Amino acid sequence: MPSAGKTKRKKSSRKRSELDSALDQVTDESVAASMKEFQDLLAQAKGDTSELIRQNAQELEERLVLLKQKKIDKEDFNFFVENQKRDLRVFVDSQPAQSQERAEKLTLHILEIAATKIVPVLIMMI
Amino acid sequence: MNPNAAKDLIVRNAFLCAAAVVITSCGTATFSKTGSDAQIESLRNFELAFIDEFAVPGKRFNAAAFDTKLNQGNAKFQQAISDEKFTARRPVLVDLKGQFDADAAHLRSKASRGKVTPALASEMKKDVNKIYDHALGR
């Protein structure tokens, strides 16, 4: 189970966001792998050359922070994720075949991990 | 007039006619596109105003006023879809209608339970602006 204990994960050189700080408090091994995958993908997406991928990552992070701060609830978060998915499907489908897998991973897949793995952990931390 | 001169004249006139048709159709397309863009902007403004009116924290939910506005919105979107001259734009308008339906359903659910927050309203408007910008190719 997640706990608000001491950070065990190794710190990377990139700047820690408010979301990173919250996720770094998770010490439970069973969810740590998902947290790590999510943080890595989010960092990749935020540095991508595509503006749409960067924008999606930025919005996702902001909304996770809003959820953590109780400014929106889980229903709102899921509603926004569905909006983002609707908007992104056209973008992913329009990518060249060789880029589609990466585009999907950095957009729809991140949203899926956020909704299914990250949100339950954040809610337990509130 | 010698046969060559007559032939040149026919070719020249045919070319001028073709050019005129192309220029006229481009002008019409540009004009229609401008009208289509204006229609999308009008739908955006309606949806933003709808959110402003009903996504107000602490405001008592007025179901009758909500339904009236929702019906106005539905009629406005249906009219825009049937009036759209660019057939390629129709699916875009259908997508925008889908967003309006989703926004209305979420807003009704939250506002009727008094669960609207300032962040919900501002994030909803952010999404509306984004999807409309994408619809306009921006």
mmCIF file of C-alpha atoms in Angstrom:
data_model
loop_
_atom_site.group_PDB
_atom_site.id
_atom_site.type_symbol
_atom_site.label_atom_id
_atom_site.label_comp_id
_atom_site.label_asym_id
_atom_site.label_seq_id
_atom_site.Cartn_x
_atom_site.Cartn_y
_atom_site.Cartn_z
ATOM 1 C CA MET A 1 0.000 0.000 0.000
ATOM 2 C CA PRO A 2 1.214 3.513 -0.652
ATOM 3 C CA SER A 3 2.495 5.437 2.289
ATOM 4 C CA ALA A 4 3.674 8.936 2.897
ATOM 5 C CA GLY A 5 6.996 7.721 4.205
ATOM 6 C CA LYS A 6 10.535 8.611 3.285
ATOM 7 C CA THR A 7 11.477 8.678 -0.404
ATOM 8 C CA LYS A 8 13.282 5.516 -1.447
ATOM 9 C CA ARG A 9 13.606 6.081 -5.190
ATOM 10 C CA LYS A 10 16.793 7.436 -6.638
ATOM 11 C CA LYS A 11 16.494 11.104 -7.627
ATOM 12 C CA SER A 12 17.049 11.962 -11.292
ATOM 13 C CA SER A 13 18.773 15.100 -12.500
ATOM 14 C CA ARG A 14 15.603 16.652 -13.952
ATOM 15 C CA LYS A 15 13.704 19.285 -11.979
ATOM 16 C CA ARG A 16 11.202 17.782 -9.538
ATOM 17 C CA SER A 17 7.629 18.861 -10.127
ATOM 18 C CA GLU A 18 4.915 19.005 -7.488
ATOM 19 C CA LEU A 19 3.557 15.762 -8.954
ATOM 20 C CA ASP A 20 6.986 14.074 -8.859
ATOM 21 C CA SER A 21 7.332 15.034 -5.207
ATOM 22 C CA ALA A 22 3.944 13.473 -4.416
ATOM 23 C CA LEU A 23 4.660 10.288 -6.374
ATOM 24 C CA ASP A 24 8.108 9.952 -4.828
ATOM 25 C CA GLN A 25 6.420 9.499 -1.467
ATOM 26 C CA VAL A 26 5.066 6.153 -2.646
ATOM 27 C CA THR A 27 7.260 3.424 -1.235
ATOM 28 C CA ASP A 28 5.031 0.418 -1.939
ATOM 29 C CA GLU A 29 6.913 -1.923 -4.290
ATOM 30 C CA SER A 30 3.698 -3.205 -5.910
ATOM 31 C CA VAL A 31 2.864 0.217 -7.342
ATOM 32 C CA ALA A 32 6.401 1.605 -7.629
ATOM 33 C CA ALA A 33 6.928 0.077 -11.094
ATOM 34 C CA SER A 34 3.794 1.783 -12.447
ATOM 35 C CA MET A 35 4.852 5.080 -10.848
ATOM 36 C CA LYS A 36 8.297 4.803 -12.438
ATOM 37 C CA GLU A 37 6.865 3.939 -15.873
ATOM 38 C CA PHE A 38 4.436 6.837 -15.605
ATOM 39 C CA GLN A 39 7.077 9.361 -14.538
ATOM 40 C CA ASP A 40 9.446 8.239 -17.316
ATOM 41 C CA LEU A 41 6.753 8.443 -19.990
ATOM 42 C CA LEU A 42 5.543 11.810 -18.707
ATOM 43 C CA ALA A 43 9.092 13.203 -18.805
ATOM 44 C CA GLN A 44 9.519 11.897 -22.392
ATOM 45 C CA ALA A 45 6.173 13.377 -23.435
ATOM 46 C CA LYS A 46 6.978 16.778 -21.889
ATOM 47 C CA GLY A 47 10.192 16.891 -23.919
ATOM 48 C CA ASP A 48 8.724 15.611 -27.182
ATOM 49 C CA THR A 49 9.046 17.587 -30.416
ATOM 50 C CA SER A 50 5.286 17.447 -31.029
ATOM 51 C CA GLU A 51 3.453 20.358 -29.431
ATOM 52 C CA LEU A 52 0.301 18.285 -29.040
ATOM 53 C CA ILE A 53 2.141 15.565 -27.086
ATOM 54 C CA ARG A 54 3.801 18.195 -24.861
ATOM 55 C CA GLN A 55 0.491 19.994 -24.315
ATOM 56 C CA ASN A 56 -1.281 16.758 -23.407
ATOM 57 C CA ALA A 57 1.437 15.834 -20.895
ATOM 58 C CA GLN A 58 1.325 19.308 -19.361
ATOM 59 C CA GLU A 59 -2.461 19.223 -18.989
ATOM 60 C CA LEU A 60 -2.398 15.743 -17.533
ATOM 61 C CA GLU A 61 0.173 16.750 -14.938
ATOM 62 C CA GLU A 62 -1.748 19.908 -14.020
ATOM 63 C CA ARG A 63 -4.951 17.928 -13.566
ATOM 64 C CA LEU A 64 -3.284 15.322 -11.402
ATOM 65 C CA VAL A 65 -2.022 18.166 -9.208
ATOM 66 C CA LEU A 66 -5.554 19.665 -9.104
ATOM 67 C CA LEU A 67 -6.858 16.254 -8.021
ATOM 68 C CA LYS A 68 -4.193 15.948 -5.342
ATOM 69 C CA GLN A 69 -5.121 19.452 -4.114
ATOM 70 C CA LYS A 70 -8.838 18.421 -4.103
ATOM 71 C CA LYS A 71 -9.691 21.220 -6.540
ATOM 72 C CA ILE A 72 -11.284 18.632 -8.834
ATOM 73 C CA ASP A 73 -12.534 15.136 -7.971
ATOM 74 C CA LYS A 74 -12.082 11.719 -9.620
ATOM 75 C CA GLU A 75 -15.243 12.155 -11.738
ATOM 76 C CA ASP A 76 -13.892 15.434 -13.117
ATOM 77 C CA PHE A 77 -10.483 13.900 -13.751
ATOM 78 C CA ASN A 78 -11.977 10.960 -15.673
ATOM 79 C CA PHE A 79 -14.154 13.355 -17.649
ATOM 80 C CA PHE A 80 -11.072 15.372 -18.676
ATOM 81 C CA VAL A 81 -9.162 12.201 -19.569
ATOM 82 C CA GLU A 82 -12.005 11.167 -21.892
ATOM 83 C CA ASN A 83 -11.928 14.648 -23.482
ATOM 84 C CA GLN A 84 -8.177 14.347 -24.013
ATOM 85 C CA LYS A 85 -8.512 10.848 -25.482
ATOM 86 C CA ARG A 86 -11.215 12.001 -27.906
ATOM 87 C CA ASP A 87 -9.009 14.846 -29.056
ATOM 88 C CA LEU A 88 -5.869 12.683 -29.331
ATOM 89 C CA ARG A 89 -7.262 9.701 -31.247
ATOM 90 C CA VAL A 90 -7.405 11.743 -34.445
ATOM 91 C CA PHE A 91 -3.819 12.883 -33.886
ATOM 92 C CA VAL A 92 -2.508 9.329 -33.280
ATOM 93 C CA ASP A 93 -4.359 7.937 -36.308
ATOM 94 C CA SER A 94 -2.946 10.697 -38.502
ATOM 95 C CA GLN A 95 0.683 9.859 -37.633
ATOM 96 C CA PRO A 96 2.853 7.873 -40.081
ATOM 97 C CA ALA A 97 2.734 4.126 -39.347
ATOM 98 C CA GLN A 98 6.272 4.056 -37.889
ATOM 99 C CA SER A 99 5.458 6.907 -35.442
ATOM 100 C CA GLN A 100 2.026 5.718 -34.343
ATOM 101 C CA GLU A 101 3.188 3.362 -31.607
ATOM 102 C CA ARG A 102 5.337 6.031 -29.967
ATOM 103 C CA ALA A 103 2.621 8.688 -30.321
ATOM 104 C CA GLU A 104 0.085 6.357 -28.741
ATOM 105 C CA LYS A 105 2.437 5.477 -25.892
ATOM 106 C CA LEU A 106 3.094 9.149 -25.102
ATOM 107 C CA THR A 107 -0.552 10.169 -25.256
ATOM 108 C CA LEU A 108 -3.335 7.585 -24.875
ATOM 109 C CA HIS A 109 -1.203 5.100 -22.904
ATOM 110 C CA ILE A 110 -0.072 7.752 -20.394
ATOM 111 C CA LEU A 111 -3.676 8.840 -19.875
ATOM 112 C CA GLU A 112 -4.652 5.212 -19.242
ATOM 113 C CA ILE A 113 -1.882 4.681 -16.657
ATOM 114 C CA ALA A 114 -2.809 7.971 -14.977
ATOM 115 C CA ALA A 115 -6.488 7.037 -14.699
ATOM 116 C CA THR A 116 -5.994 3.435 -13.602
ATOM 117 C CA LYS A 117 -2.772 3.473 -11.544
ATOM 118 C CA ILE A 118 -1.855 7.008 -10.488
ATOM 119 C CA VAL A 119 -5.247 8.412 -9.505
ATOM 120 C CA PRO A 120 -6.066 5.665 -6.951
ATOM 121 C CA VAL A 121 -2.674 6.251 -5.298
ATOM 122 C CA LEU A 122 -3.111 10.030 -5.211
ATOM 123 C CA ILE A 123 -6.607 9.672 -3.761
ATOM 124 C CA MET A 124 -5.270 7.445 -0.984
ATOM 125 C CA MET A 125 -2.674 10.099 -0.197
ATOM 126 C CA ILE A 126 -5.271 12.867 0.211
ATOM 127 C CA MET B 1 -8.734 35.237 -90.388
ATOM 128 C CA ASN B 2 -6.275 32.468 -91.136
ATOM 129 C CA PRO B 3 -6.934 29.037 -89.598
ATOM 130 C CA ASN B 4 -3.937 29.253 -87.222
ATOM 131 C CA ALA B 5 -5.048 32.607 -85.805
ATOM 132 C CA ALA B 6 -8.561 31.260 -85.278
ATOM 133 C CA LYS B 7 -7.176 28.186 -83.536
ATOM 134 C CA ASP B 8 -4.996 30.358 -81.268
ATOM 135 C CA LEU B 9 -8.007 32.487 -80.404
ATOM 136 C CA ILE B 10 -10.051 29.427 -79.451
ATOM 137 C CA VAL B 11 -7.227 28.022 -77.305
ATOM 138 C CA ARG B 12 -6.703 31.408 -75.627
ATOM 139 C CA ASN B 13 -10.421 31.810 -74.875
ATOM 140 C CA ALA B 14 -10.657 28.273 -73.538
ATOM 141 C CA PHE B 15 -7.688 28.956 -71.259
ATOM 142 C CA LEU B 16 -9.184 32.242 -70.030
ATOM 143 C CA CYS B 17 -12.497 30.507 -69.315
ATOM 144 C CA ALA B 18 -10.773 27.727 -67.375
ATOM 145 C CA ALA B 19 -8.750 30.281 -65.395
ATOM 146 C CA ALA B 20 -11.909 32.261 -64.621
ATOM 147 C CA VAL B 21 -13.672 29.124 -63.378
ATOM 148 C CA VAL B 22 -10.717 28.205 -61.139
ATOM 149 C CA ILE B 23 -10.404 31.743 -59.724
ATOM 150 C CA THR B 24 -14.146 32.015 -59.094
ATOM 151 C CA SER B 25 -14.348 28.633 -57.373
ATOM 152 C CA CYS B 26 -11.347 29.500 -55.170
ATOM 153 C CA GLY B 27 -13.026 32.755 -54.209
ATOM 154 C CA THR B 28 -16.255 30.964 -53.384
ATOM 155 C CA ALA B 29 -14.380 28.335 -51.350
ATOM 156 C CA THR B 30 -12.518 31.014 -49.395
ATOM 157 C CA PHE B 31 -15.734 32.884 -48.771
ATOM 158 C CA SER B 32 -17.528 29.703 -47.651
ATOM 159 C CA LYS B 33 -14.591 28.677 -45.469
ATOM 160 C CA THR B 34 -14.720 32.062 -43.754
ATOM 161 C CA GLY B 35 -18.429 31.543 -43.138
ATOM 162 C CA SER B 36 -17.804 28.032 -41.844
ATOM 163 C CA ASP B 37 -15.075 29.288 -39.488
ATOM 164 C CA ALA B 38 -17.416 31.995 -38.221
ATOM 165 C CA GLN B 39 -20.049 29.330 -37.537
ATOM 166 C CA ILE B 40 -17.549 27.316 -35.498
ATOM 167 C CA GLU B 41 -16.565 30.452 -33.546
ATOM 168 C CA SER B 42 -20.233 31.086 -32.847
ATOM 169 C CA LEU B 43 -20.633 27.531 -31.491
ATOM 170 C CA ARG B 44 -17.503 28.005 -29.352
ATOM 171 C CA ASN B 45 -18.905 31.212 -27.852
ATOM 172 C CA PHE B 46 -22.228 29.535 -27.134
ATOM 173 C CA GLU B 47 -20.541 26.628 -25.346
ATOM 174 C CA LEU B 48 -18.260 28.905 -23.295
ATOM 175 C CA ALA B 49 -21.272 31.006 -22.271
ATOM 176 C CA PHE B 50 -23.136 27.804 -21.334
ATOM 177 C CA ILE B 51 -20.278 26.773 -19.025
ATOM 178 C CA ASP B 52 -20.072 30.300 -17.576
ATOM 179 C CA GLU B 53 -23.791 30.239 -16.799
ATOM 180 C CA PHE B 54 -24.006 26.821 -15.147
ATOM 181 C CA ALA B 55 -20.514 25.991 -13.852
ATOM 182 C CA VAL B 56 -20.740 28.430 -10.977
ATOM 183 C CA PRO B 57 -19.669 27.136 -7.544
ATOM 184 C CA GLY B 58 -22.420 27.478 -4.959
ATOM 185 C CA LYS B 59 -25.094 28.501 -7.468
ATOM 186 C CA ARG B 60 -28.452 26.714 -7.074
ATOM 187 C CA PHE B 61 -29.067 24.420 -10.042
ATOM 188 C CA ASN B 62 -32.015 25.522 -12.165
ATOM 189 C CA ALA B 63 -33.003 22.433 -14.167
ATOM 190 C CA ALA B 64 -35.553 24.281 -16.325
ATOM 191 C CA ALA B 65 -33.071 26.994 -17.309
ATOM 192 C CA PHE B 66 -30.440 24.335 -17.958
ATOM 193 C CA ASP B 67 -32.766 22.326 -20.237
ATOM 194 C CA THR B 68 -33.815 25.460 -22.128
ATOM 195 C CA LYS B 69 -30.189 26.362 -22.817
ATOM 196 C CA LEU B 70 -29.346 22.757 -23.681
ATOM 197 C CA ASN B 71 -32.193 22.614 -26.224
ATOM 198 C CA GLN B 72 -30.980 25.900 -27.724
ATOM 199 C CA GLY B 73 -27.504 24.410 -28.024
ATOM 200 C CA ASN B 74 -28.758 21.195 -29.610
ATOM 201 C CA ALA B 75 -30.766 23.169 -32.175
ATOM 202 C CA LYS B 76 -27.777 25.425 -32.905
ATOM 203 C CA PHE B 77 -25.461 22.481 -33.501
ATOM 204 C CA GLN B 78 -27.994 20.600 -35.650
ATOM 205 C CA GLN B 79 -28.557 23.726 -37.732
ATOM 206 C CA ALA B 80 -24.808 24.225 -38.167
ATOM 207 C CA ILE B 81 -24.352 20.595 -39.263
ATOM 208 C CA SER B 82 -27.171 20.704 -41.816
ATOM 209 C CA ASP B 83 -26.118 24.148 -43.138
ATOM 210 C CA GLU B 84 -22.437 23.222 -43.533
ATOM 211 C CA LYS B 85 -21.446 23.565 -47.209
ATOM 212 C CA PHE B 86 -18.090 21.811 -46.792
ATOM 213 C CA THR B 87 -18.965 18.135 -46.515
ATOM 214 C CA ALA B 88 -15.484 17.474 -45.060
ATOM 215 C CA ARG B 89 -16.329 19.828 -42.165
ATOM 216 C CA ARG B 90 -19.470 17.959 -41.144
ATOM 217 C CA PRO B 91 -17.656 15.222 -39.156
ATOM 218 C CA VAL B 92 -15.772 18.011 -37.327
ATOM 219 C CA LEU B 93 -19.073 19.633 -36.358
ATOM 220 C CA VAL B 94 -20.418 16.239 -35.284
ATOM 221 C CA ASP B 95 -17.331 15.851 -33.035
ATOM 222 C CA LEU B 96 -17.934 19.317 -31.579
ATOM 223 C CA LYS B 97 -21.546 18.355 -30.900
ATOM 224 C CA GLY B 98 -20.235 15.244 -29.113
ATOM 225 C CA GLN B 99 -18.090 17.481 -26.914
ATOM 226 C CA PHE B 100 -21.074 19.730 -26.169
ATOM 227 C CA ASP B 101 -23.155 16.664 -25.194
ATOM 228 C CA ALA B 102 -20.374 15.386 -22.919
ATOM 229 C CA ASP B 103 -19.908 18.818 -21.306
ATOM 230 C CA ALA B 104 -23.645 19.201 -20.735
ATOM 231 C CA ALA B 105 -23.949 15.728 -19.164
ATOM 232 C CA HIS B 106 -20.997 16.318 -16.818
ATOM 233 C CA LEU B 107 -22.169 19.804 -15.927
ATOM 234 C CA ARG B 108 -25.694 18.605 -15.135
ATOM 235 C CA SER B 109 -24.325 15.814 -12.973
ATOM 236 C CA LYS B 110 -22.008 18.118 -11.005
ATOM 237 C CA ALA B 111 -24.184 21.243 -10.794
ATOM 238 C CA SER B 112 -27.291 19.319 -9.703
ATOM 239 C CA ARG B 113 -25.295 17.935 -6.745
ATOM 240 C CA GLY B 114 -23.631 21.268 -5.940
ATOM 241 C CA LYS B 115 -20.206 19.847 -6.781
ATOM 242 C CA VAL B 116 -18.914 22.497 -9.156
ATOM 243 C CA THR B 117 -15.497 23.928 -8.303
ATOM 244 C CA PRO B 118 -13.724 26.947 -9.844
ATOM 245 C CA ALA B 119 -11.061 24.571 -11.220
ATOM 246 C CA LEU B 120 -13.713 22.427 -12.941
ATOM 247 C CA ALA B 121 -15.147 25.473 -14.726
ATOM 248 C CA SER B 122 -11.766 26.775 -15.866
ATOM 249 C CA GLU B 123 -10.523 23.350 -17.019
ATOM 250 C CA MET B 124 -13.749 22.736 -18.945
ATOM 251 C CA LYS B 125 -13.316 26.038 -20.766
ATOM 252 C CA LYS B 126 -9.691 25.212 -21.456
ATOM 253 C CA ASP B 127 -10.758 21.939 -23.128
ATOM 254 C CA VAL B 128 -13.472 23.674 -25.145
ATOM 255 C CA ASN B 129 -11.003 26.243 -26.471
ATOM 256 C CA LYS B 130 -8.485 23.527 -27.317
ATOM 257 C CA ILE B 131 -10.919 21.316 -29.226
ATOM 258 C CA TYR B 132 -12.308 24.294 -31.174
ATOM 259 C CA ASP B 133 -8.793 25.485 -32.027
ATOM 260 C CA HIS B 134 -8.006 22.004 -33.356
ATOM 261 C CA ALA B 135 -11.264 21.987 -35.319
ATOM 262 C CA LEU B 136 -10.164 25.240 -36.964
ATOM 263 C CA GLY B 137 -6.747 23.759 -37.723
ATOM 264 C CA ARG B 138 -4.863 26.006 -35.286
#
